[in-house]
XYZ file of C-alpha atoms in Angstrom:
390
model
C -40.118 20.091 -22.545
C -36.581 19.542 -21.229
C -36.618 21.895 -18.286
C -36.421 25.039 -21.042
C -38.332 28.170 -20.392
C -41.813 27.322 -23.078
C -41.443 29.467 -25.571
C -43.744 31.759 -26.656
C -45.019 32.538 -30.157
C -47.412 35.780 -31.623
C -49.132 35.278 -35.171
C -51.196 37.838 -37.254
C -52.592 36.640 -39.562
C -54.580 38.049 -42.779
C -56.252 36.733 -45.491
C -54.145 35.367 -47.471
C -50.043 35.810 -45.597
C -48.961 36.445 -42.556
C -46.848 37.876 -39.326
C -45.066 35.157 -36.734
C -43.172 36.729 -34.037
C -41.266 33.674 -32.858
C -40.218 33.643 -28.850
C -36.429 31.646 -28.452
C -35.276 29.790 -25.697
C -31.534 31.284 -24.623
C -29.136 28.202 -24.123
C -25.465 29.202 -22.136
C -23.332 28.157 -24.914
C -21.584 24.189 -25.080
C -18.605 26.054 -25.734
C -18.809 28.205 -22.029
C -19.922 25.419 -19.682
C -17.953 23.383 -20.774
C -14.144 25.893 -20.264
C -16.356 26.265 -16.665
C -16.167 22.640 -16.097
C -12.177 21.846 -17.752
C -13.500 20.516 -20.517
C -12.933 21.919 -23.319
C -9.115 21.131 -24.494
C -10.942 18.062 -24.572
C -13.768 18.337 -26.564
C -11.146 20.613 -29.164
C -8.747 17.886 -29.442
C -11.726 15.341 -30.713
C -12.572 18.311 -32.667
C -10.454 18.449 -34.272
C -10.133 14.078 -34.733
C -12.750 14.202 -35.510
C -12.375 16.220 -38.742
C -8.728 14.695 -39.660
C -10.752 11.534 -40.030
C -13.388 12.348 -41.876
C -14.334 9.875 -45.735
C -13.833 11.895 -48.883
C -15.652 8.702 -50.821
C -18.892 10.786 -51.220
C -19.661 14.235 -51.598
C -21.235 16.624 -49.281
C -21.598 20.011 -48.979
C -20.101 21.786 -45.627
C -23.144 23.616 -44.141
C -22.412 25.948 -40.885
C -20.345 28.662 -40.542
C -19.362 27.708 -37.225
C -19.628 24.463 -34.451
C -22.250 23.754 -33.337
C -21.505 24.925 -29.705
C -20.479 28.380 -29.870
C -24.780 28.793 -30.344
C -26.741 30.015 -27.704
C -31.098 30.445 -28.922
C -33.721 27.642 -30.066
C -37.890 27.927 -31.425
C -39.469 24.882 -30.976
C -41.420 23.697 -34.620
C -43.010 20.381 -35.566
C -42.666 18.124 -38.241
C -46.055 16.049 -39.663
C -49.528 15.805 -39.421
C -49.890 15.221 -36.683
C -47.018 17.403 -34.732
C -44.199 16.191 -34.301
C -42.133 17.838 -31.424
C -38.672 19.369 -31.391
C -36.674 22.732 -30.628
C -33.636 23.512 -32.692
C -31.132 25.744 -33.261
C -31.907 29.070 -35.568
C -29.208 28.751 -38.168
C -28.582 32.164 -40.448
C -25.404 30.289 -41.459
C -26.913 27.377 -43.244
C -29.879 26.415 -45.407
C -31.167 22.207 -44.423
C -33.386 21.526 -41.556
C -31.942 17.838 -40.232
C -34.182 16.357 -37.380
C -32.837 13.033 -36.138
C -35.332 10.160 -37.548
C -35.770 7.164 -35.303
C -32.584 4.961 -37.124
C -30.482 7.453 -35.569
C -28.603 5.898 -32.168
C -25.750 7.234 -32.018
C -25.269 10.729 -30.068
C -29.996 10.676 -29.941
C -30.217 8.961 -27.063
C -32.821 10.923 -25.132
C -34.224 12.891 -28.252
C -36.657 12.942 -29.997
C -37.063 10.579 -32.692
C -38.570 11.570 -36.676
C -41.176 8.965 -37.051
C -42.535 8.875 -41.451
C -44.404 6.496 -40.649
C -46.362 8.162 -38.457
C -46.993 11.080 -40.129
C -50.191 10.948 -42.752
C -48.807 13.786 -44.643
C -45.240 12.739 -45.243
C -43.138 12.980 -48.909
C -40.408 10.194 -49.007
C -37.799 10.521 -51.756
C -35.321 7.947 -50.448
C -32.486 10.067 -51.571
C -29.078 10.044 -49.128
C -27.697 13.740 -48.099
C -24.328 13.428 -46.069
C -23.259 17.362 -44.839
C -20.223 18.200 -42.924
C -19.824 19.680 -39.534
C -17.178 20.323 -36.944
C -18.066 18.381 -35.150
C -19.094 15.240 -36.955
C -20.781 14.767 -40.338
C -24.771 13.535 -40.513
C -26.820 11.644 -43.113
C -30.162 10.518 -43.617
C -32.841 10.799 -46.682
C -34.698 13.327 -48.023
C -37.794 13.522 -47.084
C -40.773 16.075 -47.739
C -43.880 17.225 -44.569
C -45.324 19.720 -43.163
C -43.240 22.192 -41.303
C -44.458 24.036 -38.717
C -42.228 27.473 -36.713
C -44.153 27.067 -33.308
C -44.549 24.086 -30.989
C -47.609 22.405 -30.786
C -50.170 24.196 -28.245
C -48.838 27.665 -29.348
C -50.515 29.013 -32.615
C -47.937 28.654 -35.636
C -46.862 29.071 -39.844
C -47.238 25.798 -41.373
C -45.609 25.244 -44.500
C -46.272 22.586 -46.330
C -44.691 20.594 -48.856
C -41.231 21.531 -47.567
C -38.129 19.451 -47.412
C -36.379 18.040 -44.236
C -33.061 15.901 -43.480
C -33.989 13.187 -41.898
C -30.601 12.009 -40.467
C -29.884 8.463 -39.326
C -26.147 9.608 -37.867
C -26.055 13.791 -36.226
C -22.085 15.516 -35.134
C -21.471 14.506 -32.385
C -22.513 17.638 -30.536
C -26.348 16.124 -30.740
C -25.365 14.930 -27.138
C -23.997 17.216 -24.916
C -26.738 19.496 -26.453
C -30.603 20.198 -25.681
C -31.037 20.472 -29.531
C -33.099 18.159 -31.403
C -32.704 19.741 -34.866
C -31.130 22.685 -37.168
C -33.334 25.086 -39.194
C -31.507 26.631 -41.580
C -32.234 29.851 -42.647
C -30.602 30.944 -45.343
C -30.275 30.947 -49.302
C -31.704 27.147 -51.885
C -27.813 28.295 -53.066
C -26.452 26.929 -49.961
C -28.273 23.767 -48.904
C -27.509 20.215 -50.014
C -29.048 18.921 -53.539
C -29.994 22.420 -53.792
C -33.203 21.523 -52.567
C -35.447 24.828 -51.139
C -35.332 25.570 -47.647
C -38.299 25.960 -45.263
C -37.978 28.730 -45.349
C -37.674 30.141 -48.576
C -40.775 27.939 -49.125
C -42.746 29.766 -46.840
C -42.158 33.037 -49.037
C -42.113 31.745 -52.642
C -45.905 30.015 -51.239
C -46.413 33.800 -50.130
C -47.396 32.734 -46.602
C -45.780 36.278 -45.427
C -46.859 39.161 -45.771
C -43.172 39.786 -47.145
C -39.989 38.504 -47.705
C -37.991 39.370 -44.656
C -37.463 37.706 -40.979
C -36.497 40.219 -38.138
C -33.956 38.916 -35.802
C -33.648 40.210 -31.470
C -31.579 39.352 -29.248
C -31.815 40.474 -25.744
C -29.170 41.057 -22.819
C -26.726 38.415 -21.865
C -26.928 38.419 -17.479
C -24.611 36.507 -15.248
C -24.425 33.605 -15.044
C -27.273 30.885 -14.255
C -29.802 34.056 -15.425
C -31.566 33.676 -18.631
C -31.876 35.873 -21.890
C -34.388 36.705 -23.942
C -35.006 36.350 -27.687
C -37.029 36.577 -30.553
C -37.462 36.117 -34.813
C -40.246 37.980 -35.916
C -41.026 36.755 -39.586
C -42.276 38.336 -42.781
C -42.077 41.837 -41.030
C -40.171 44.130 -38.905
C -39.744 43.523 -35.351
C -40.900 47.220 -34.062
C -41.785 46.231 -29.870
C -38.016 45.089 -30.197
C -35.674 47.437 -32.215
C -35.346 50.772 -33.027
C -35.440 52.463 -37.098
C -33.023 51.309 -39.471
C -29.846 52.739 -39.450
C -29.348 51.365 -42.787
C -29.166 48.125 -45.177
C -25.831 46.769 -47.500
C -26.144 45.261 -50.492
C -26.025 40.862 -49.750
C -21.992 40.021 -52.018
C -22.696 36.612 -51.934
C -26.669 34.881 -52.024
C -25.639 31.777 -50.613
C -24.997 32.658 -46.599
C -26.088 36.417 -45.284
C -22.675 38.370 -46.474
C -21.744 41.203 -47.217
C -18.730 44.044 -46.699
C -17.653 46.096 -43.516
C -14.572 48.367 -43.594
C -13.148 49.706 -39.976
C -12.452 47.804 -37.438
C -11.094 49.470 -34.081
C -11.453 49.120 -31.331
C -9.142 51.870 -29.379
C -4.852 52.070 -30.398
C -5.904 49.077 -32.161
C -6.982 50.374 -36.835
C -7.679 48.511 -39.545
C -8.583 49.197 -42.938
C -8.792 46.258 -44.383
C -12.415 45.674 -46.416
C -13.887 42.193 -45.176
C -16.050 39.942 -46.299
C -18.568 38.970 -43.102
C -21.883 36.908 -42.827
C -23.679 37.626 -39.831
C -24.716 34.528 -38.258
C -26.922 33.511 -35.092
C -25.763 29.695 -34.236
C -22.238 31.403 -32.465
C -22.177 33.594 -29.585
C -19.080 34.792 -30.721
C -16.998 37.320 -33.100
C -15.141 35.610 -35.180
C -12.260 37.348 -37.301
C -8.736 36.549 -39.217
C -5.881 36.611 -36.097
C -4.337 40.061 -36.902
C -6.961 41.273 -36.328
C -8.348 39.484 -33.467
C -5.004 39.729 -31.819
C -5.303 43.311 -32.330
C -8.612 43.908 -30.743
C -7.875 41.758 -27.685
C -5.080 43.539 -27.239
C -6.540 46.877 -27.611
C -9.215 45.861 -24.945
C -6.707 44.608 -22.765
C -7.244 40.786 -22.661
C -5.040 38.260 -22.580
C -5.075 34.825 -24.664
C -5.469 31.422 -23.144
C -4.004 28.754 -25.503
C -4.850 25.989 -23.425
C -8.856 26.697 -24.401
C -8.079 28.402 -27.344
C -10.120 31.297 -26.266
C -9.346 35.343 -24.863
C -9.739 35.878 -20.914
C -10.164 39.226 -20.358
C -11.131 41.347 -16.496
C -14.559 41.019 -16.041
C -14.938 44.926 -15.343
C -12.640 45.526 -17.850
C -12.727 49.556 -19.754
C -12.929 48.313 -22.999
C -14.590 51.073 -25.302
C -16.113 50.071 -28.063
C -15.247 47.355 -31.401
C -16.448 49.650 -34.778
C -16.954 48.571 -37.592
C -18.500 50.700 -40.932
C -20.775 48.896 -43.179
C -22.578 49.902 -45.930
C -21.180 53.646 -44.879
C -22.767 54.077 -41.839
C -21.099 53.203 -38.285
C -21.773 50.136 -36.298
C -20.150 49.862 -32.042
C -20.053 46.752 -30.124
C -20.254 47.924 -26.602
C -18.044 46.098 -24.071
C -20.707 44.718 -22.180
C -21.957 42.793 -24.905
C -18.320 41.486 -26.074
C -17.464 40.486 -22.505
C -19.220 37.562 -21.495
C -19.189 36.239 -17.636
C -18.199 32.888 -17.283
C -18.561 32.629 -13.542
C -18.067 35.139 -10.839
C -14.872 36.452 -11.844
C -14.148 34.533 -15.051
C -15.083 36.932 -18.234
C -13.849 35.724 -21.928
C -13.196 38.212 -24.800
C -16.259 36.864 -26.627
C -14.096 36.621 -30.550
C -11.895 34.280 -31.620
C -9.575 33.655 -34.424
C -10.884 31.773 -37.389
C -8.408 30.438 -40.931
C -9.087 32.514 -43.271
C -7.528 32.133 -46.802
C -8.236 35.320 -48.693
C -11.921 33.529 -50.225
C -15.389 32.961 -48.707
C -16.476 35.499 -45.610
C -14.157 36.216 -43.519
C -15.270 37.717 -40.743
C -18.527 36.125 -38.999
C -20.355 38.387 -36.516
C -22.370 36.530 -33.990
C -24.209 37.211 -30.791
C -21.940 40.224 -29.601
C -23.231 42.210 -32.780
C -26.122 40.658 -32.667
C -27.119 41.188 -29.021
C -25.984 45.200 -29.851
C -28.495 45.203 -33.174
C -31.738 43.723 -34.174
C -30.357 42.041 -38.087
C -32.995 42.503 -40.884
C -32.770 39.864 -43.218
C -34.859 41.308 -46.639
C -34.682 37.597 -48.988
C -36.356 39.066 -51.160
C -34.523 41.586 -52.109
C -31.361 40.134 -50.998
C -30.071 42.977 -48.154
C -29.672 43.037 -45.324
C -30.694 45.525 -42.549
C -29.315 47.181 -38.886
C -31.606 48.893 -36.528
C -30.289 49.101 -32.648
C -31.328 47.428 -30.237
C -34.071 47.873 -28.144
C -32.886 46.709 -24.446
């Protein structure tokens, strides 16, 4: 499919529930590709103009925590009966399932489109929805259908009567991206119109052994090589992850949001306690300007104003980024925060984000999630971390 590595899926069933290990497809982020090709400044200008031109006439919900040019991992799902296949971003920073419908033309070229008329389990609601993303607004109508995690040719976890957003218009990032949808994994409180997200629906229906899922991201290789990853629904991932180091309670059960303190690297030390989230749809760390500047300087990185990123020597002798979460110490080693974009160029995988004193100040994306498996305990509203077994 679309020239990408096929998805493997392991489903271990019990009489009433299941554990599903969903092997991911890795694709280098659009951001890295645009920087390599010299096109990222034009994208930033386009994105900023899109944001400033948004209309505020319709009720909207700001969904994803990050711009979708940052993601690197996807998975297969199907929607409807019989199956209609889609490859989607698995996103802990949003809560809705979005796929393009047959009315979608702009930015939907060469995408598979969901045809509700060909599904004999589809229930129309005729209710409109709209979501703001960094790359533009998406809107369409809400529907209800059977959603399955996994493609048609692998074992699947079927989640009946799940809400989905059938999009008539999608963000501009769909045009350049291999993705055909977004599968939100966050809580109902974040979802448009307070609908129940498919994963929460699966838990409510008792389809999983435990109300948890574990994320594991493998190491990134050199440019041109692939990476591995897996989401395990219903259990801890003991194949790729060590014992859980500790859990921390969520401070806001919309995202997977909690507190962290003591961000440091070398000579830079911050004692501030921040609200942070983990996010499977970004390959970077995002944080307050002063903190990111301090970490970058300590690592030996320099600011590139054209691409609005930090460059760093690929062979930089940089120490680990340290932090404390729930009383436990965690580190992100340099091999996880130095991203190689071509033979002689590397990025410091941390970028500043706006922070107005409320909401999450930090987003712990790919560098942290490669270092540690994340255990999303939806039932107890907490998140735990285990060292990734690379």
